[in-house]
Coordinates of C-alpha atoms in Angstrom, one line a residue:
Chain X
X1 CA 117.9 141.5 36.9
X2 CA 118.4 144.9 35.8
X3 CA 115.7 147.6 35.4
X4 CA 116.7 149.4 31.5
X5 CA 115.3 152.5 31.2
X6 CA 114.6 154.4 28.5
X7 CA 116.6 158.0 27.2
X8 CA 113.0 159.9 27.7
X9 CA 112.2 158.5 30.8
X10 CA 116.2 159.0 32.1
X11 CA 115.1 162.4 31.0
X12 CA 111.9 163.0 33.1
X13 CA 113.6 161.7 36.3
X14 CA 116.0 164.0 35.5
X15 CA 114.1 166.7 37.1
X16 CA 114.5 164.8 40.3
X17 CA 118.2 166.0 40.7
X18 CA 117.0 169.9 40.4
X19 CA 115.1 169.6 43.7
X20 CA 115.6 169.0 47.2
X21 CA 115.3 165.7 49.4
X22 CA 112.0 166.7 50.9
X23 CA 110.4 167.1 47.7
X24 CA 111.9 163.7 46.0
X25 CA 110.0 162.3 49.3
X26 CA 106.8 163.9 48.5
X27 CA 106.3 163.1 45.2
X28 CA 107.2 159.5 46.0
X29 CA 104.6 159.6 48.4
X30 CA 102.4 161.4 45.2
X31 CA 103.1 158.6 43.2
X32 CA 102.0 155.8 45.5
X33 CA 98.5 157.6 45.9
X34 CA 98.3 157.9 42.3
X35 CA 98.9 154.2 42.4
X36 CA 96.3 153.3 45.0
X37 CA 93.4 155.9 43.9
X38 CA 94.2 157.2 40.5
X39 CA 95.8 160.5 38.9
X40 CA 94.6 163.9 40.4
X41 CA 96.1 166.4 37.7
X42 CA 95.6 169.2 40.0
X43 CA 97.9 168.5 42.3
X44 CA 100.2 168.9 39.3
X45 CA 99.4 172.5 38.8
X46 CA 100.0 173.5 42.6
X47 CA 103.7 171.4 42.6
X48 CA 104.5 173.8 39.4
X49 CA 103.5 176.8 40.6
X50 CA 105.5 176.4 43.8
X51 CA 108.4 174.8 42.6
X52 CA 108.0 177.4 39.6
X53 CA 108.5 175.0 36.2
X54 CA 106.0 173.4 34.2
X55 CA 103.7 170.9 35.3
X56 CA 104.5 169.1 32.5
X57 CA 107.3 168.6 33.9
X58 CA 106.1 167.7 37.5
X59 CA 104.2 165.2 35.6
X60 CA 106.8 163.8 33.6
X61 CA 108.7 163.5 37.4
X62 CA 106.0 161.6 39.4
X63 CA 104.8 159.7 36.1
X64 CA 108.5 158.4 35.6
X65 CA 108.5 158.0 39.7
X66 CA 105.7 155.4 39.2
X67 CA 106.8 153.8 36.1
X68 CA 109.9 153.1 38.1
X69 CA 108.1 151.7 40.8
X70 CA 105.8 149.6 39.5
X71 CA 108.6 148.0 36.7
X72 CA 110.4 147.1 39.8
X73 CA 107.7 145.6 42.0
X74 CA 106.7 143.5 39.1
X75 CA 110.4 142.0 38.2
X76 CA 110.6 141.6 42.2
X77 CA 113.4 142.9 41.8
X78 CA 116.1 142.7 44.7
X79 CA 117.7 145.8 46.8
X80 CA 121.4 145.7 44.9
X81 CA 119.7 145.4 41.4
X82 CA 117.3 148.0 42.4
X83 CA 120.0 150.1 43.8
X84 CA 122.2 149.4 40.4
X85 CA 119.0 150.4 37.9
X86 CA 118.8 153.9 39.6
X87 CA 123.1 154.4 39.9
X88 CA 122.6 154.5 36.0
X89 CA 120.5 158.3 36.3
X90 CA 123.5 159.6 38.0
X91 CA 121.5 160.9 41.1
X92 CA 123.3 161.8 44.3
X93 CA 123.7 159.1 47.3
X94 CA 121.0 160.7 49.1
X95 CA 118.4 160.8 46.1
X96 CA 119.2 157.0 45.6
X97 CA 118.9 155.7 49.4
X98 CA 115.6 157.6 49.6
X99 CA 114.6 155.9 46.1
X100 CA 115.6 152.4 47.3
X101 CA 113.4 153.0 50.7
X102 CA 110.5 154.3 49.0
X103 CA 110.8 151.0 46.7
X104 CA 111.2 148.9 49.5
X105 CA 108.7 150.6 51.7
X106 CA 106.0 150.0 48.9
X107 CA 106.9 147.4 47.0
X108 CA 104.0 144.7 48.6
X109 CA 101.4 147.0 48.6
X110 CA 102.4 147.5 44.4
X111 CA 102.0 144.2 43.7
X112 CA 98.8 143.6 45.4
X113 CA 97.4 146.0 43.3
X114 CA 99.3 144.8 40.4
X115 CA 98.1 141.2 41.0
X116 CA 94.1 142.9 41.0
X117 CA 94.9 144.1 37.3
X118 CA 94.7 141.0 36.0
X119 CA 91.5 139.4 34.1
X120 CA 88.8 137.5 35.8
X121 CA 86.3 135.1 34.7
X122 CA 82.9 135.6 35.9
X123 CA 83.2 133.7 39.3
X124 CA 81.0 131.8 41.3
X125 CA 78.7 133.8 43.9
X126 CA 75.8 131.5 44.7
X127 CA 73.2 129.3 43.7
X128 CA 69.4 128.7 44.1
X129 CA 67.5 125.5 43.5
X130 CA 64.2 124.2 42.8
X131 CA 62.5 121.1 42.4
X132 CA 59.3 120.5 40.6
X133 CA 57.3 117.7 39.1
X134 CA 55.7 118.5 35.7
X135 CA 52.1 116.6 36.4
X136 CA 50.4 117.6 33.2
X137 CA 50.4 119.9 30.0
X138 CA 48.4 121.2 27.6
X139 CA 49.7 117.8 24.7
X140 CA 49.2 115.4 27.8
X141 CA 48.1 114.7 31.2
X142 CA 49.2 112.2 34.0
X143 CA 52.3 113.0 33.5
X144 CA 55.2 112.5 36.4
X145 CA 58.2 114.4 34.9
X146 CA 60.7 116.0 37.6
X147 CA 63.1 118.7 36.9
X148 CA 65.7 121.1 38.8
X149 CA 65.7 124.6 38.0
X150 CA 68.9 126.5 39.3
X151 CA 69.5 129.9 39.2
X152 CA 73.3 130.4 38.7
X153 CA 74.6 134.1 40.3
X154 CA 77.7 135.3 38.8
X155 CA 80.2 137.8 39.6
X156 CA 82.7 139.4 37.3
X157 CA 84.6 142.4 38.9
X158 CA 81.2 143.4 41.2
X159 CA 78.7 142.9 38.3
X160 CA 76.1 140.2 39.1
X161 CA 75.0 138.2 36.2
X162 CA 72.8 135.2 36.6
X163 CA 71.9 132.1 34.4
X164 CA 69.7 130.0 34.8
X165 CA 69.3 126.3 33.9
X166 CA 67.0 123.1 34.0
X167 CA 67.7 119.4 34.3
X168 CA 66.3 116.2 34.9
X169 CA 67.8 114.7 38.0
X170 CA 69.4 111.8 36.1
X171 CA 71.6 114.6 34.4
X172 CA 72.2 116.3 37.5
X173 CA 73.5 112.9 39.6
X174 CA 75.9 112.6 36.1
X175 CA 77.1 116.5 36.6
X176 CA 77.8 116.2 40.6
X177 CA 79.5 112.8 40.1
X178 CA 82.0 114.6 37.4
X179 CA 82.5 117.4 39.8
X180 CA 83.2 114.8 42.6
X181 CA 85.6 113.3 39.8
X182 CA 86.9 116.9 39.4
X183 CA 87.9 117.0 43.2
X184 CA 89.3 113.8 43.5
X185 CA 92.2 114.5 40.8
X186 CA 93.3 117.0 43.8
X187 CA 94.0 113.7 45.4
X188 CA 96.4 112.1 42.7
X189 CA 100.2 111.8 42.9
X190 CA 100.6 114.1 40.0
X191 CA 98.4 116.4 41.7
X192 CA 100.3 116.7 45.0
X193 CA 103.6 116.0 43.4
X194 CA 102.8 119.6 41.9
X195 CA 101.5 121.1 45.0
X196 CA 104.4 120.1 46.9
X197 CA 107.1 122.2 44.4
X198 CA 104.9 125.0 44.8
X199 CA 104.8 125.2 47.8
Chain S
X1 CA 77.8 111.8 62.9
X2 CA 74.2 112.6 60.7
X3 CA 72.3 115.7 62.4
X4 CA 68.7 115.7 61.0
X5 CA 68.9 119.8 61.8
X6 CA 71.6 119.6 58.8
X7 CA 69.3 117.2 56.3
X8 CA 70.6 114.1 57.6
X9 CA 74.0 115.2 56.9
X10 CA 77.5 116.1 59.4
X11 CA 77.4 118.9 61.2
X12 CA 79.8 121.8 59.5
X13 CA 83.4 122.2 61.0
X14 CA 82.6 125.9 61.6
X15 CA 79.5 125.3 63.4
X16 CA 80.9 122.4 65.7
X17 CA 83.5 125.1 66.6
X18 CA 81.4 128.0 67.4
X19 CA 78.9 126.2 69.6
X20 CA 81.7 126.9 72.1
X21 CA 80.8 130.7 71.6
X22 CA 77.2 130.1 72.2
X23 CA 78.2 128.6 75.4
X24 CA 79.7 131.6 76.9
X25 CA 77.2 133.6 76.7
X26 CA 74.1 133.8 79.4
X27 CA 71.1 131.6 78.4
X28 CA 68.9 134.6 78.7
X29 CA 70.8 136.4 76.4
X30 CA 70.7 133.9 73.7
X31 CA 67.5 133.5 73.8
X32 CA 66.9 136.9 73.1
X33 CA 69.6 137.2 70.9
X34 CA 67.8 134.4 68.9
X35 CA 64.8 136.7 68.6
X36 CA 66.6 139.5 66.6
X37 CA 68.7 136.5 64.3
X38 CA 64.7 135.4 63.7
X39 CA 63.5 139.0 63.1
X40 CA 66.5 139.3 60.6
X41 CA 65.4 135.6 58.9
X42 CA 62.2 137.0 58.6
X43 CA 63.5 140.1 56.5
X44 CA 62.8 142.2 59.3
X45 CA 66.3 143.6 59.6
X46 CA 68.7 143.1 62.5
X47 CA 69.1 145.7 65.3
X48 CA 73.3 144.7 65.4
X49 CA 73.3 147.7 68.5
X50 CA 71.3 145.4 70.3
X51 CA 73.2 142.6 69.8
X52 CA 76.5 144.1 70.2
X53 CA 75.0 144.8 74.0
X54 CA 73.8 141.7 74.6
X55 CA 77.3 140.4 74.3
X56 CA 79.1 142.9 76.2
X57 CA 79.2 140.6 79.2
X58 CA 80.8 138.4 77.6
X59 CA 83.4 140.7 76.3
X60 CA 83.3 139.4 72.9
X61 CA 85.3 141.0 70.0
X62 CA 83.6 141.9 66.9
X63 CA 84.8 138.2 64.9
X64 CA 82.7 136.9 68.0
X65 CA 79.7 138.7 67.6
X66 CA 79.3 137.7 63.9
X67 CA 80.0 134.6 64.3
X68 CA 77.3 134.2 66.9
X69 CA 75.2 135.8 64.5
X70 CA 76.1 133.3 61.9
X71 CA 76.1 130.6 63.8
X72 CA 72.4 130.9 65.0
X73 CA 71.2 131.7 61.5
X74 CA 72.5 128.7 60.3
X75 CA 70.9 126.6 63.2
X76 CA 67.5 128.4 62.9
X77 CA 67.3 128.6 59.1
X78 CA 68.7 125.0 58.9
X79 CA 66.4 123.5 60.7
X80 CA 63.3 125.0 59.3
X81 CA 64.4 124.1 56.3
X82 CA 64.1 120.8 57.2
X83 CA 61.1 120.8 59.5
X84 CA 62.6 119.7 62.3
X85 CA 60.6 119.9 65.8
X86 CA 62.1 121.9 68.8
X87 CA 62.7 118.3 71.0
X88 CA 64.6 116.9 68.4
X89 CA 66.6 120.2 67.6
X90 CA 67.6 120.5 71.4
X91 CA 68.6 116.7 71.8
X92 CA 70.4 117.6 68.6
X93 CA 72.5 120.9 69.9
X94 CA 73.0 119.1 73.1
X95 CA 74.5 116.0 71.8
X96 CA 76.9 118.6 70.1
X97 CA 78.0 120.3 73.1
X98 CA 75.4 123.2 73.7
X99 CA 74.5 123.4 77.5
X100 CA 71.0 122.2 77.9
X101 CA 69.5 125.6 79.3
X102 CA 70.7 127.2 76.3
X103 CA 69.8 124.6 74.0
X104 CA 66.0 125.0 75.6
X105 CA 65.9 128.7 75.7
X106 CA 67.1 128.4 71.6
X107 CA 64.5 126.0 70.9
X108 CA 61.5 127.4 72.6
X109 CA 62.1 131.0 70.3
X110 CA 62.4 128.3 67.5
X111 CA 59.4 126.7 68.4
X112 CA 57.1 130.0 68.6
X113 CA 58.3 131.3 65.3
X114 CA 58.8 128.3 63.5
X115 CA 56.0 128.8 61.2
X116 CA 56.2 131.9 60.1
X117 CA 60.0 131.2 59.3
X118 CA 59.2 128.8 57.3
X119 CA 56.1 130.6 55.5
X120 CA 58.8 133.4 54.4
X121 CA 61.0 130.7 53.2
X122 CA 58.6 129.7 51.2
X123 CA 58.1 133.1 49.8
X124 CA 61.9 133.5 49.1
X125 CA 62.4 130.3 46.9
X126 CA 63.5 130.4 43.4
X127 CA 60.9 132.0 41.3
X128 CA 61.1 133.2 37.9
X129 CA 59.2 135.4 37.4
X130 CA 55.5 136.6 39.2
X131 CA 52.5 137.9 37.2
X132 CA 51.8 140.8 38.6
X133 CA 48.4 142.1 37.5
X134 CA 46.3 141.5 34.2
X135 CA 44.0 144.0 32.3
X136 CA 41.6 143.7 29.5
X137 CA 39.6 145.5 27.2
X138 CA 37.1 144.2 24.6
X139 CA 36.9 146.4 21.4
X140 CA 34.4 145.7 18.5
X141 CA 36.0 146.3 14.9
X142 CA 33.7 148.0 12.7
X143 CA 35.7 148.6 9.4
X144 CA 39.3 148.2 7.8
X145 CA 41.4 148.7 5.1
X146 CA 40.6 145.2 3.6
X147 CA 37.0 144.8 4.4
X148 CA 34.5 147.6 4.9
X149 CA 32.1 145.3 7.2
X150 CA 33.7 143.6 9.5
X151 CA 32.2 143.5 12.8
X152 CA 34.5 141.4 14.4
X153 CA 35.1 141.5 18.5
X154 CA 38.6 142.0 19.6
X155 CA 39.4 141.3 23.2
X156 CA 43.4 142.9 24.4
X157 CA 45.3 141.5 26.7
X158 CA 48.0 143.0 28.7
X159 CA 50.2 141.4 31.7
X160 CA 52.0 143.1 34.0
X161 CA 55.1 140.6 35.1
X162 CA 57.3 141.1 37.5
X163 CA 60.3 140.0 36.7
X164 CA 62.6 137.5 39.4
X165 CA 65.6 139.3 39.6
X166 CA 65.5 142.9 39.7
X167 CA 61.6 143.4 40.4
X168 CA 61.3 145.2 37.4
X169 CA 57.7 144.6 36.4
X170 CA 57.1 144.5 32.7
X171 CA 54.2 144.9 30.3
X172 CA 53.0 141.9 28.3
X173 CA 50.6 142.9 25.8
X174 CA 48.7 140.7 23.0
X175 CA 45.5 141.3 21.1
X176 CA 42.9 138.1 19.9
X177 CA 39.8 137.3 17.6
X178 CA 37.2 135.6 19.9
X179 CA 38.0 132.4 19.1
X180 CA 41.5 132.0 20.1
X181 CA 40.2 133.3 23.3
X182 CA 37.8 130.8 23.6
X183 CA 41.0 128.1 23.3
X184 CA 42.7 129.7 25.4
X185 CA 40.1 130.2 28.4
X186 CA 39.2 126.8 28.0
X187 CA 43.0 125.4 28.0
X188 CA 43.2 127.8 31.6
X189 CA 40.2 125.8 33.0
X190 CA 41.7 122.6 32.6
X191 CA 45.0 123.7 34.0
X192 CA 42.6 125.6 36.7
X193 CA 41.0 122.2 37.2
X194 CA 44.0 120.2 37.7
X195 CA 45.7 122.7 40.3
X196 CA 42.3 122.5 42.0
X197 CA 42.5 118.6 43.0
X198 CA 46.3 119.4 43.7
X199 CA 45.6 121.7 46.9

């Protein structure tokens, strides 16, 4: 499968031809911290002034560096298609073979943050319990009326939440023989007919 | 197997597997190794340096030492949880592979702080929320806007609750004619009452 790439962002990586090896290296190597940690503009303005050009245009480099990058670790795409996408820009053998390591060289570590980008549910963290035994109340005394009070903590990208719930133990034998129902389907044919392709 | 330690239930996979651990290490050392997982149960922190000394001899790596450390909270929280006596908690380990001077040397640092273990459990279970502190004030109103005699008393309330989760403690204020607050008392010295035969 083919990377396409767009007239504007053929004409950022553009720039990459106008410079030498070492620096095609080192703004690959810009790019993948951007990816990791997040943009640092500054470092733009110190690439212009030394290379002497606009660091809009140093931007418009490392920016289309990434976008090339991170397009291709998503497809997964493979070394030859990789290596086709990039013959497209019309860059010299040497600007290509460093393009396809640096691709190669960081494509897992791309898509583990890739696959982190995605959205969460709140998740289970853990759970308290309580039982009590309501004895009287205010309407009527003598009374023997249990109940389980759980706390429920949540997390959703490192904030906690926590909810928290009452039941009588008849409803919470019902709720822990669905869940058991729950696990079991793990255990059906359909179930690990599925798990079996997948795997 | 059914382990009363783990509330008449099997024994954990992980914990079966790092009794093996426990066994490499000197007796002496677990015991006292026991005493900092205890100080740590209690809230007390854990001194990890020490720890990490302790099981030099045994030229443990740092997956070791933690699981050690887990392994022993589990044991010693476990079985206060469940009131279980030292002899049956050694009988217990040794059945599942833990020599018997290490099982002993565990059991008696159990033994000594088994109480107080079990009193800060106690403190740690699922609360909602604690009353912190109340306040009062009685105020006599003289006049108003509706009523130029009124003479009236006029106690205020205010509460101080500490809320579960984040110990934030918030102010619950109210105001009542003397009345109410003679329901009210009296509906508190019944409840009082009743938790009085309770305890």
């Amino acid at each position: 499968m083919l990377l396409v790439l767009s007239e504007e962002h053929k004409e950022h990586l553009g720039f990459l031809t106008q410079v030498d090896s070492a620096v095609v290296g080192e703004f690959g190597r810009i790019a993948v911290e951007f990816l990791r940690k997040g943009t640092n503009p500054k470092i733009y303005e110190g690439a212009a002034r030394k290379l002497n050009v606009s660091s809009d245009v140093i931007q418009h480099g490392v920016e289309g560096l990434t976008y090339l990058l991170t397009e291709g670790s998503k497809l997964m795409i493979s070394e030859i298609d990789f290596q086709d996408s990039v013959l497209v820009l019309g860059f010299s053998e040497e600007l290509n073979k460093l393009l396809l390591q640096l691709y190669l060289d960081n494509r897992k570590e791309i898509r583990n943050i890739l696959g982190e980008l995605a959205p969460k549910l709140p998740s289970y963290h853990s759970l308290e319990w309580r039982l009590d035994v309501q004895l009287a109340s205010r309407s009527l005394r003598q009374q023997i009326k249990p109940a389980v009070t759980i706390k429920l903590h949540l997390d959703q990208n490192g904030d906690q939440t926590t909810k928290i719930l009452q039941t009588d133990p008849a409803t919470l034998l019902h709720l822990i023989q669905q869940l058991e129902q729950a696990l079991g389907e793990m255990k059906t044919n359909h179930c690990r007919r599925i798990v079996r392709n997948i795997k | 197997m059914r382990f009363r330690f783990c509330g008449n239930l099997d024994c954990p996979d992980w914990v079966l597997a790092e009794i093996s651990t426990l066994a490499k290490i000197s007796s002496v050392k677990l015991k006292l190794i026991c005493g900092q997982v205890l100080k740590d149960l209690q809230g007390e922190g854990i001194d990890y340096e020490k720890i990490l000394k302790l099981t030099s001899d045994a030229r443990f790596e740092s997956g070791d030492v933690k699981a050690t450390i887990a392994v022993l909270s589990f044991i010693l929280s476990s079985a206060a949880k469940h009131s279980v006596d030292s002899d049956s908690l050694s009988s217990e380990l040794q059945q599942l592979g833990l020599p018997k001077e290490h099982a002993t040397g565990l059991c008696r640092s159990y033994e000594e702080k088994q109480s107080p273990l079990q009193d800060s459990l106690r403190t740690h279970s699922l609360r909602l929320n604690h009353l912190d502190s109340v306040s009062w004030r009685v105020d006599q109103t003289l006049s108003s806007s509706e009523l130029q005699q009124v003479n009236e008393p006029l106690v205020h309330l205010k509460f101080t609750v500490r809320d579960g989760d984040r110990g934030v403690m918030e102010p619950f204020a109210m105001s009542m004619s003397a009345e109410k607050f003679r329901v009210l008392l009296a509906e508190l010295r019944q409840a009082h009452a009743m938790m009085k035969t309770l305890s």
